[in-house]
Structure formats: structure tokens, C-alpha cells
Amino acid sequence: MTNLSAFALHPRSVLLAAQASRGMLPVCDHYSGVEARMRKSLQLQAEMTEEFGACVFDVTLDCEDGAPAGGEAEHAALVGELALSAPAKARVGVRVHPVDHPAFTQDLAAILPRAGHRLAYVMLPKVESVHDVTRAEEALLSVYPQGLPLHALIESPAAVHRAFEIAAHPRVESLSFGLMDFVSAHAGAIPAQGMGAQGQFSHPLVVRAKLEIASAAHAFGKVPSHCVVTEFNDAAALRQAACRAAQQLGYTRMWSIHPAQIRPILEAFAPDERQIDEATAILLAAQQAHWGPISHQGRLHDRASYRHYWQLLERAHATGRALPREARAWFSN
């Protein structure tokens, strides 16, 4: 007997238990640590949220590189105030100092008790092992028992080696690749070009590290976040790097360090109109078939491919892309 109730089931409920990512984050993670730039970043986020109808990029307020030496406590207090003052629809994270830095617990104590409820995550730099994540989690829960997701920044050869263990930690939501520190950790064995927009995609050790991190993240349903492009005035280089990260290396998120990089990252990680239309047609046909196998334009599709196309539509929605009317209904609540 046909299960008629399956006809109306939402794709999200039918396609659960995916082997791929079980969560989705905005595809751009924008970093700023200087007060004026942090304020402008939050303002830009609010403006683009209004433009796209969704928060299309995260703002990470930076305590690690943003705090002046000797002024860590004051900077952490400022970050907490900025998080509190962010608009209601804002998605704000904070990068704290490494777990073995004297300012680490100070950052958490200054920010989380007051502003933790306004934060989406805490970014941990210089993560070397899962032990660092455990230490950070214990410190976080001691000052903010509700807890927050942790994002781990992988910046050394040893950390790349342990990426799968780090990704497996249940509080870790995302893995990021720290290109600059990774290259410098090789004591000159990787030339400076390996930190550039071109060299980071051609040097074998750098490419290998990127692939290991992306693979580890996907293995445990976490979000892999690609590294920076420091040539922020070179729009073509940024656009090419973002496309390669998204289409060749398996990344679903990327760092921005300048406002001009945000829109090119959104464009590179967003599906195009043809992909959106194809995904919509396949999922509508699948729904008509009660989510059984179908043939579409001479190709067989089943729940494995439905899952792919549903995730594509989720990414389109998250990046503010226009969706066909039938697909918009799946995101109306």
C-alpha cells in the first residue's frame, strides 16, 4: 500500500541522517579586530541582511590579533559590548586567544557571562590536539554553562595530522585552515609564495593540508572553512581562490579579511540559476514519487542524490539566491 503521507513530507525530514554535513553555516566568515572596523563590519552585516532577507555572512570579532599587547582585557570588554549591541538578527562570533595564552580565560570571563547569549560560536586559534578543545570546553562551561559551538583553527603540521580527532569532538562545529601560520611552521621549507593567492593552490604540502582538513570536517558532519586571501585589492585572485576552494577542495565556507571580499565569496559559494532550477525540478519529481527513485533527463536519482540537491538548495537559500516559487515553499517556515 502506498504511503500517501510521504508525499507531503518536507525534504529535510525525509533526508535526515545524511553522511554529509548535518549543519550549515553562512558561507563567509568575516574577521575584524580594530574597533572602527568591527563596528563597520556589524553595520555592513545588518545592511546585507536587509538586502538578502537572511544573514549571509558571519562577523568574527577578533581578540587574538585585534587586541594590542597589554590591552587584552580592555579589548575583550569592547568585544563583549559590541556583541551585545549587535542587531537581533546578527550572527556574531569571537576569536579568543589560544588555550595556553594567559589571556584565554580572561577573554572568556570578560565576554561570555554578559554576551554569550548573543554569540553564535567561539573560535579557538592554534588548536594542536583534541586536548586543547577539551580544555577550552571546560573553561567555556565554567563561565557560561549553556555552552557554545567551538570552531577550531588548524595552523600547524601536527594539527593537520590530528584533524580527524579534532573534528570528532562533539562541541566542534567547524574546522578552519590557518594558512599563514601553517606555512611559517615549516621553517622556510615552504616558500613565501605558498601564502599567496596562487601558491596556496599549487604547493603540495599546502594543498594536502587543505584536503585533510576538508576531509576531516566532512567525515564528522562539520563545516570546513577555507583560509584567507591576503591580496585583498586583487578581486580576480580572490574570486578564483574562492571558486577553487568551493569547487575543487570541498570547502563550504571561507574567511574574509576585507569588506570587498564578502560578495565575491558569496558568489563563489552560491549555486547558480541553472543548478537551482535543476535541483528544484529533481526534488519536486522526487516528492511526487513519494521519495522513491526517479528518472530525470535520462539519469537515475534516489535519496543519495536527493540529499545532494537538497543541500544545494539550502546553500542557495543561505546565500540569498532567488529560488523558484515551489522551492521557496520549503523555506517558508
mmCIF file of C-alpha atoms in Angstrom:
data_model
loop_
_atom_site.group_PDB
_atom_site.id
_atom_site.type_symbol
_atom_site.label_atom_id
_atom_site.label_comp_id
_atom_site.label_asym_id
_atom_site.label_seq_id
_atom_site.Cartn_x
_atom_site.Cartn_y
_atom_site.Cartn_z
ATOM 1 C CA MET A 1 0.000 0.000 0.000
ATOM 2 C CA THR A 2 1.344 3.426 -0.957
ATOM 3 C CA ASN A 3 2.362 5.647 1.946
ATOM 4 C CA LEU A 4 0.457 8.798 0.938
ATOM 5 C CA SER A 5 1.815 10.736 3.920
ATOM 6 C CA ALA A 6 5.262 10.640 2.335
ATOM 7 C CA PHE A 7 4.017 12.880 -0.497
ATOM 8 C CA ALA A 8 3.786 15.946 1.744
ATOM 9 C CA LEU A 9 6.883 15.296 3.795
ATOM 10 C CA HIS A 10 9.405 18.116 3.860
ATOM 11 C CA PRO A 11 12.762 17.230 2.219
ATOM 12 C CA ARG A 12 14.546 17.997 5.458
ATOM 13 C CA SER A 13 12.570 15.321 7.316
ATOM 14 C CA VAL A 14 12.954 12.714 4.565
ATOM 15 C CA LEU A 15 16.659 13.258 4.005
ATOM 16 C CA LEU A 16 17.895 13.152 7.567
ATOM 17 C CA ALA A 17 20.845 11.021 8.656
ATOM 18 C CA ALA A 18 22.970 12.283 5.795
ATOM 19 C CA GLN A 19 26.553 11.141 5.793
ATOM 20 C CA ALA A 20 27.493 14.644 4.679
ATOM 21 C CA SER A 21 27.292 17.784 6.784
ATOM 22 C CA ARG A 22 24.497 17.844 9.318
ATOM 23 C CA GLY A 23 24.711 21.596 9.759
ATOM 24 C CA MET A 24 25.073 24.693 7.659
ATOM 25 C CA LEU A 25 26.773 27.985 8.394
ATOM 26 C CA PRO A 26 26.917 31.182 6.347
ATOM 27 C CA VAL A 27 29.486 30.666 3.607
ATOM 28 C CA CYS A 28 31.539 33.725 4.569
ATOM 29 C CA ASP A 29 33.237 34.334 7.924
ATOM 30 C CA HIS A 30 34.399 37.957 8.117
ATOM 31 C CA TYR A 31 37.163 38.834 10.603
ATOM 32 C CA SER A 32 37.865 42.221 12.155
ATOM 33 C CA GLY A 33 39.643 43.254 15.322
ATOM 34 C CA VAL A 34 40.090 47.040 15.229
ATOM 35 C CA GLU A 35 37.195 48.877 16.867
ATOM 36 C CA ALA A 36 36.247 51.028 13.877
ATOM 37 C CA ARG A 37 36.356 48.017 11.559
ATOM 38 C CA MET A 38 34.390 45.816 13.935
ATOM 39 C CA ARG A 39 31.643 48.448 14.087
ATOM 40 C CA LYS A 40 31.620 48.819 10.297
ATOM 41 C CA SER A 41 31.511 45.039 9.870
ATOM 42 C CA LEU A 42 28.434 44.758 12.053
ATOM 43 C CA GLN A 43 26.797 47.639 10.198
ATOM 44 C CA LEU A 44 27.544 46.014 6.835
ATOM 45 C CA GLN A 45 26.169 42.704 8.087
ATOM 46 C CA ALA A 46 22.914 44.414 9.070
ATOM 47 C CA GLU A 47 22.662 46.153 5.690
ATOM 48 C CA MET A 48 23.245 42.945 3.751
ATOM 49 C CA THR A 49 20.820 41.028 5.954
ATOM 50 C CA GLU A 50 18.176 43.562 4.937
ATOM 51 C CA GLU A 51 19.219 43.274 1.280
ATOM 52 C CA PHE A 52 19.202 39.462 1.088
ATOM 53 C CA GLY A 53 16.496 38.694 3.628
ATOM 54 C CA ALA A 54 18.893 36.480 5.590
ATOM 55 C CA CYS A 55 22.184 36.866 7.443
ATOM 56 C CA VAL A 56 24.547 35.849 4.655
ATOM 57 C CA PHE A 57 27.886 36.193 6.463
ATOM 58 C CA ASP A 58 29.189 35.873 9.999
ATOM 59 C CA VAL A 59 31.219 38.534 11.766
ATOM 60 C CA THR A 60 34.003 37.220 13.991
ATOM 61 C CA LEU A 61 35.256 39.836 16.452
ATOM 62 C CA ASP A 62 38.933 39.169 16.972
ATOM 63 C CA CYS A 63 40.590 39.157 20.387
ATOM 64 C CA GLU A 64 43.727 37.325 19.255
ATOM 65 C CA ASP A 65 45.184 39.576 16.570
ATOM 66 C CA GLY A 66 42.930 42.524 17.322
ATOM 67 C CA ALA A 67 43.991 43.145 20.914
ATOM 68 C CA PRO A 68 47.023 45.414 21.439
ATOM 69 C CA ALA A 69 49.769 43.906 23.595
ATOM 70 C CA GLY A 70 48.980 44.757 27.179
ATOM 71 C CA GLY A 71 45.432 45.792 26.327
ATOM 72 C CA GLU A 72 43.843 42.350 26.109
ATOM 73 C CA ALA A 73 41.390 42.895 28.959
ATOM 74 C CA GLU A 74 40.112 46.195 27.584
ATOM 75 C CA HIS A 75 39.772 44.726 24.100
ATOM 76 C CA ALA A 76 37.806 41.730 25.383
ATOM 77 C CA ALA A 77 35.443 44.073 27.216
ATOM 78 C CA LEU A 78 34.949 46.041 23.978
ATOM 79 C CA VAL A 79 34.204 42.857 22.035
ATOM 80 C CA GLY A 80 31.587 41.904 24.613
ATOM 81 C CA GLU A 81 29.921 45.316 24.334
ATOM 82 C CA LEU A 82 29.879 45.142 20.537
ATOM 83 C CA ALA A 83 28.308 41.679 20.612
ATOM 84 C CA LEU A 84 25.630 42.942 22.988
ATOM 85 C CA SER A 85 24.856 45.917 20.773
ATOM 86 C CA ALA A 86 24.598 43.908 17.535
ATOM 87 C CA PRO A 87 21.158 43.757 15.843
ATOM 88 C CA ALA A 88 18.830 40.937 16.805
ATOM 89 C CA LYS A 89 19.355 39.056 13.513
ATOM 90 C CA ALA A 90 23.143 39.341 13.662
ATOM 91 C CA ARG A 91 25.399 36.308 13.698
ATOM 92 C CA VAL A 92 28.471 37.188 15.731
ATOM 93 C CA GLY A 93 31.369 35.038 16.871
ATOM 94 C CA VAL A 94 34.517 35.818 18.780
ATOM 95 C CA ARG A 95 38.081 34.624 18.304
ATOM 96 C CA VAL A 96 39.772 34.330 21.679
ATOM 97 C CA HIS A 97 43.430 33.777 22.496
ATOM 98 C CA PRO A 98 44.896 30.237 22.316
ATOM 99 C CA VAL A 99 44.175 27.975 25.270
ATOM 100 C CA ASP A 100 47.759 28.207 26.552
ATOM 101 C CA HIS A 101 47.840 32.030 26.384
ATOM 102 C CA PRO A 102 47.453 33.935 29.685
ATOM 103 C CA ALA A 103 44.592 35.974 28.176
ATOM 104 C CA PHE A 104 42.498 32.943 27.160
ATOM 105 C CA THR A 105 40.489 32.540 30.370
ATOM 106 C CA GLN A 106 40.390 36.329 30.718
ATOM 107 C CA ASP A 107 38.732 36.607 27.296
ATOM 108 C CA LEU A 108 36.072 34.055 28.210
ATOM 109 C CA ALA A 109 35.374 35.607 31.605
ATOM 110 C CA ALA A 110 35.078 39.092 30.137
ATOM 111 C CA ILE A 111 32.819 38.195 27.229
ATOM 112 C CA LEU A 112 30.686 35.130 27.857
ATOM 113 C CA PRO A 113 28.821 35.816 31.122
ATOM 114 C CA ARG A 114 27.425 39.073 29.706
ATOM 115 C CA ALA A 115 27.307 38.499 25.957
ATOM 116 C CA GLY A 116 27.364 34.728 25.498
ATOM 117 C CA HIS A 117 23.671 34.649 24.589
ATOM 118 C CA ARG A 118 24.399 36.939 21.602
ATOM 119 C CA LEU A 119 27.251 34.815 20.254
ATOM 120 C CA ALA A 120 26.950 32.070 17.642
ATOM 121 C CA TYR A 121 30.325 30.435 18.351
ATOM 122 C CA VAL A 122 33.806 30.802 19.819
ATOM 123 C CA MET A 123 36.802 30.455 17.506
ATOM 124 C CA LEU A 124 39.837 28.723 19.014
ATOM 125 C CA PRO A 125 43.167 29.560 17.366
ATOM 126 C CA LYS A 126 46.317 27.433 17.459
ATOM 127 C CA VAL A 127 44.455 24.184 18.162
ATOM 128 C CA GLU A 128 47.073 21.435 18.267
ATOM 129 C CA SER A 129 45.049 18.470 19.521
ATOM 130 C CA VAL A 130 41.660 17.405 20.791
ATOM 131 C CA HIS A 131 43.062 18.004 24.280
ATOM 132 C CA ASP A 132 43.087 21.738 23.500
ATOM 133 C CA VAL A 133 39.415 21.539 22.547
ATOM 134 C CA THR A 134 38.579 19.714 25.775
ATOM 135 C CA ARG A 135 40.434 22.328 27.835
ATOM 136 C CA ALA A 136 38.593 25.095 26.016
ATOM 137 C CA GLU A 137 35.237 23.412 26.514
ATOM 138 C CA GLU A 138 35.823 23.040 30.249
ATOM 139 C CA ALA A 139 36.843 26.688 30.551
ATOM 140 C CA LEU A 140 33.863 27.815 28.482
ATOM 141 C CA LEU A 141 31.336 25.848 30.523
ATOM 142 C CA SER A 142 32.815 27.126 33.777
ATOM 143 C CA VAL A 143 31.832 30.709 32.889
ATOM 144 C CA TYR A 144 28.921 30.026 30.527
ATOM 145 C CA PRO A 145 27.180 26.726 31.397
ATOM 146 C CA GLN A 146 24.779 26.983 28.451
ATOM 147 C CA GLY A 147 27.736 26.334 26.159
ATOM 148 C CA LEU A 148 28.518 27.485 22.631
ATOM 149 C CA PRO A 149 29.810 25.755 19.491
ATOM 150 C CA LEU A 150 33.577 25.825 19.076
ATOM 151 C CA HIS A 151 35.365 26.497 15.797
ATOM 152 C CA ALA A 152 38.900 25.106 15.630
ATOM 153 C CA LEU A 153 41.662 26.830 13.680
ATOM 154 C CA ILE A 154 44.193 24.302 12.361
ATOM 155 C CA GLU A 155 47.558 26.037 11.884
ATOM 156 C CA SER A 156 50.407 23.535 12.124
ATOM 157 C CA PRO A 157 51.548 20.251 10.525
ATOM 158 C CA ALA A 158 50.876 18.384 13.771
ATOM 159 C CA ALA A 159 47.362 19.806 13.993
ATOM 160 C CA VAL A 160 46.664 18.750 10.393
ATOM 161 C CA HIS A 161 47.795 15.241 11.358
ATOM 162 C CA ARG A 162 45.217 15.249 14.193
ATOM 163 C CA ALA A 163 42.424 16.964 12.248
ATOM 164 C CA PHE A 164 40.124 13.924 12.304
ATOM 165 C CA GLU A 165 40.381 13.645 16.095
ATOM 166 C CA ILE A 166 39.679 17.362 16.479
ATOM 167 C CA ALA A 167 36.695 17.227 14.111
ATOM 168 C CA ALA A 168 35.238 14.292 16.039
ATOM 169 C CA HIS A 169 34.816 16.347 19.227
ATOM 170 C CA PRO A 170 31.052 16.911 19.673
ATOM 171 C CA ARG A 171 31.379 20.613 20.503
ATOM 172 C CA VAL A 172 33.402 21.404 17.386
ATOM 173 C CA GLU A 173 31.173 22.856 14.677
ATOM 174 C CA SER A 174 33.755 23.913 12.103
ATOM 175 C CA LEU A 175 37.410 23.480 11.143
ATOM 176 C CA SER A 176 39.347 26.384 9.617
ATOM 177 C CA PHE A 177 42.736 26.307 7.935
ATOM 178 C CA GLY A 178 45.318 28.834 9.150
ATOM 179 C CA LEU A 179 47.441 29.283 6.040
ATOM 180 C CA MET A 180 49.982 31.837 7.248
ATOM 181 C CA ASP A 181 50.962 30.020 10.432
ATOM 182 C CA PHE A 182 50.961 26.680 8.638
ATOM 183 C CA VAL A 183 53.498 27.920 6.104
ATOM 184 C CA SER A 184 55.686 29.616 8.699
ATOM 185 C CA ALA A 185 55.657 26.449 10.821
ATOM 186 C CA HIS A 186 57.761 24.771 8.116
ATOM 187 C CA ALA A 187 60.869 26.833 8.887
ATOM 188 C CA GLY A 188 61.306 28.032 5.336
ATOM 189 C CA ALA A 189 60.690 24.669 3.679
ATOM 190 C CA ILE A 190 57.604 26.163 2.025
ATOM 191 C CA PRO A 191 58.485 29.377 0.142
ATOM 192 C CA ALA A 192 56.671 32.618 0.843
ATOM 193 C CA GLN A 193 54.721 32.134 -2.373
ATOM 194 C CA GLY A 194 52.860 29.370 -0.569
ATOM 195 C CA MET A 195 50.987 32.063 1.352
ATOM 196 C CA GLY A 196 49.851 33.825 -1.824
ATOM 197 C CA ALA A 197 46.645 33.531 -3.774
ATOM 198 C CA GLN A 198 48.307 31.322 -6.394
ATOM 199 C CA GLY A 199 50.911 29.432 -4.379
ATOM 200 C CA GLN A 200 48.449 28.178 -1.774
ATOM 201 C CA PHE A 201 46.757 26.173 -4.532
ATOM 202 C CA SER A 202 49.936 24.791 -6.078
ATOM 203 C CA HIS A 203 52.329 23.853 -3.267
ATOM 204 C CA PRO A 204 51.730 20.156 -2.489
ATOM 205 C CA LEU A 205 52.078 20.461 1.303
ATOM 206 C CA VAL A 206 49.582 23.310 1.474
ATOM 207 C CA VAL A 207 47.091 21.591 -0.824
ATOM 208 C CA ARG A 208 47.461 18.350 1.141
ATOM 209 C CA ALA A 209 46.711 20.186 4.400
ATOM 210 C CA LYS A 210 43.608 21.773 2.903
ATOM 211 C CA LEU A 211 42.331 18.419 1.685
ATOM 212 C CA GLU A 212 42.985 16.724 5.030
ATOM 213 C CA ILE A 213 41.050 19.422 6.887
ATOM 214 C CA ALA A 214 38.126 19.355 4.475
ATOM 215 C CA SER A 215 38.016 15.554 4.593
ATOM 216 C CA ALA A 216 38.127 15.502 8.408
ATOM 217 C CA ALA A 217 35.328 18.031 8.649
ATOM 218 C CA HIS A 218 33.058 16.170 6.234
ATOM 219 C CA ALA A 219 33.785 12.852 7.947
ATOM 220 C CA PHE A 220 32.092 14.126 11.099
ATOM 221 C CA GLY A 221 29.449 16.402 9.611
ATOM 222 C CA LYS A 222 31.339 19.609 10.429
ATOM 223 C CA VAL A 223 31.860 22.715 8.280
ATOM 224 C CA PRO A 224 35.280 23.169 6.589
ATOM 225 C CA SER A 225 36.243 26.845 6.331
ATOM 226 C CA HIS A 226 38.883 27.935 3.817
ATOM 227 C CA CYS A 227 41.739 30.276 4.641
ATOM 228 C CA VAL A 228 42.293 33.923 3.810
ATOM 229 C CA VAL A 229 43.479 35.569 0.628
ATOM 230 C CA THR A 230 45.716 38.397 1.776
ATOM 231 C CA GLU A 231 45.764 40.180 -1.590
ATOM 232 C CA PHE A 232 42.519 41.951 -0.700
ATOM 233 C CA ASN A 233 42.834 44.505 -3.517
ATOM 234 C CA ASP A 234 43.009 41.759 -6.157
ATOM 235 C CA ALA A 235 39.355 40.922 -6.788
ATOM 236 C CA ALA A 236 40.150 38.433 -9.541
ATOM 237 C CA ALA A 237 42.559 36.486 -7.331
ATOM 238 C CA LEU A 238 40.032 36.359 -4.513
ATOM 239 C CA ARG A 239 37.251 35.229 -6.811
ATOM 240 C CA GLN A 240 39.431 32.496 -8.332
ATOM 241 C CA ALA A 241 40.571 31.279 -4.907
ATOM 242 C CA ALA A 242 37.011 31.142 -3.607
ATOM 243 C CA CYS A 243 35.852 29.192 -6.656
ATOM 244 C CA ARG A 244 38.692 26.688 -6.316
ATOM 245 C CA ALA A 245 38.033 26.246 -2.595
ATOM 246 C CA ALA A 246 34.346 25.604 -3.233
ATOM 247 C CA GLN A 247 34.522 23.553 -6.417
ATOM 248 C CA GLN A 248 37.806 21.622 -6.104
ATOM 249 C CA LEU A 249 38.699 21.292 -2.424
ATOM 250 C CA GLY A 250 35.343 20.648 -0.773
ATOM 251 C CA TYR A 251 35.084 23.785 1.369
ATOM 252 C CA THR A 252 31.672 25.230 2.213
ATOM 253 C CA ARG A 253 32.837 28.387 3.987
ATOM 254 C CA MET A 254 35.676 30.887 3.620
ATOM 255 C CA TRP A 255 37.335 33.649 5.631
ATOM 256 C CA SER A 256 37.152 37.293 4.631
ATOM 257 C CA ILE A 257 39.528 39.928 5.999
ATOM 258 C CA HIS A 258 38.258 42.911 3.991
ATOM 259 C CA PRO A 259 34.668 44.004 3.240
ATOM 260 C CA ALA A 260 35.394 43.911 -0.501
ATOM 261 C CA GLN A 261 35.943 40.134 -0.241
ATOM 262 C CA ILE A 262 32.489 39.302 1.130
ATOM 263 C CA ARG A 263 30.379 39.499 -2.033
ATOM 264 C CA PRO A 264 32.850 37.566 -4.234
ATOM 265 C CA ILE A 265 32.913 34.795 -1.608
ATOM 266 C CA LEU A 266 29.109 34.696 -1.531
ATOM 267 C CA GLU A 267 29.010 34.464 -5.314
ATOM 268 C CA ALA A 268 31.639 31.725 -5.495
ATOM 269 C CA PHE A 269 29.970 29.517 -2.888
ATOM 270 C CA ALA A 270 26.396 30.068 -4.078
ATOM 271 C CA PRO A 271 24.774 27.754 -6.650
ATOM 272 C CA ASP A 272 23.947 29.351 -9.986
ATOM 273 C CA GLU A 273 20.479 29.636 -11.519
ATOM 274 C CA ARG A 274 20.874 26.504 -13.627
ATOM 275 C CA GLN A 275 21.860 24.406 -10.608
ATOM 276 C CA ILE A 276 18.978 25.801 -8.563
ATOM 277 C CA ASP A 277 16.427 25.052 -11.274
ATOM 278 C CA GLU A 278 17.770 21.523 -11.751
ATOM 279 C CA ALA A 279 17.725 20.818 -8.010
ATOM 280 C CA THR A 280 14.176 22.117 -7.707
ATOM 281 C CA ALA A 281 12.928 20.008 -10.614
ATOM 282 C CA ILE A 282 14.541 16.837 -9.258
ATOM 283 C CA LEU A 283 13.223 17.334 -5.728
ATOM 284 C CA LEU A 284 9.713 18.126 -6.924
ATOM 285 C CA ALA A 285 9.727 14.958 -9.022
ATOM 286 C CA ALA A 286 11.051 13.007 -6.043
ATOM 287 C CA GLN A 287 8.287 14.361 -3.849
ATOM 288 C CA GLN A 288 5.718 13.351 -6.481
ATOM 289 C CA ALA A 289 7.244 9.862 -6.402
ATOM 290 C CA HIS A 290 6.934 9.741 -2.598
ATOM 291 C CA TRP A 291 10.760 9.969 -2.420
ATOM 292 C CA GLY A 292 11.300 6.746 -4.307
ATOM 293 C CA PRO A 293 13.781 6.506 -7.231
ATOM 294 C CA ILE A 294 13.043 8.580 -10.336
ATOM 295 C CA SER A 295 14.445 9.121 -13.821
ATOM 296 C CA HIS A 296 15.184 12.743 -14.684
ATOM 297 C CA GLN A 297 16.507 13.650 -18.139
ATOM 298 C CA GLY A 298 17.774 10.125 -18.639
ATOM 299 C CA ARG A 299 19.538 9.799 -15.285
ATOM 300 C CA LEU A 300 18.534 7.758 -12.250
ATOM 301 C CA HIS A 301 18.120 9.593 -8.939
ATOM 302 C CA ASP A 302 17.387 8.303 -5.453
ATOM 303 C CA ARG A 303 17.772 9.548 -1.902
ATOM 304 C CA ALA A 304 21.537 9.847 -2.158
ATOM 305 C CA SER A 305 21.271 12.372 -4.982
ATOM 306 C CA TYR A 306 18.156 13.967 -3.457
ATOM 307 C CA ARG A 307 20.263 14.732 -0.398
ATOM 308 C CA HIS A 308 22.852 16.453 -2.587
ATOM 309 C CA TYR A 309 20.278 18.597 -4.342
ATOM 310 C CA TRP A 310 18.520 19.486 -1.108
ATOM 311 C CA GLN A 311 21.802 20.664 0.393
ATOM 312 C CA LEU A 312 22.384 22.689 -2.755
ATOM 313 C CA LEU A 313 19.041 24.449 -2.267
ATOM 314 C CA GLU A 314 19.831 25.047 1.397
ATOM 315 C CA ARG A 315 23.074 26.729 0.368
ATOM 316 C CA ALA A 316 21.236 28.793 -2.243
ATOM 317 C CA HIS A 317 18.785 29.970 0.392
ATOM 318 C CA ALA A 318 21.587 30.734 2.862
ATOM 319 C CA THR A 319 23.412 32.858 0.288
ATOM 320 C CA GLY A 320 20.339 34.891 -0.617
ATOM 321 C CA ARG A 321 19.821 33.396 -4.082
ATOM 322 C CA ALA A 322 16.408 33.729 -5.726
ATOM 323 C CA LEU A 323 14.512 30.433 -5.584
ATOM 324 C CA PRO A 324 11.633 29.225 -7.750
ATOM 325 C CA ARG A 325 8.234 29.594 -6.107
ATOM 326 C CA GLU A 326 7.939 25.851 -5.472
ATOM 327 C CA ALA A 327 11.314 25.761 -3.720
ATOM 328 C CA ARG A 328 10.568 28.878 -1.654
ATOM 329 C CA ALA A 329 7.700 26.998 -0.020
ATOM 330 C CA TRP A 330 10.219 24.625 1.598
ATOM 331 C CA PHE A 331 11.874 27.587 3.349
ATOM 332 C CA SER A 332 8.756 29.478 4.375
ATOM 333 C CA ASN A 333 8.912 28.355 7.991
#
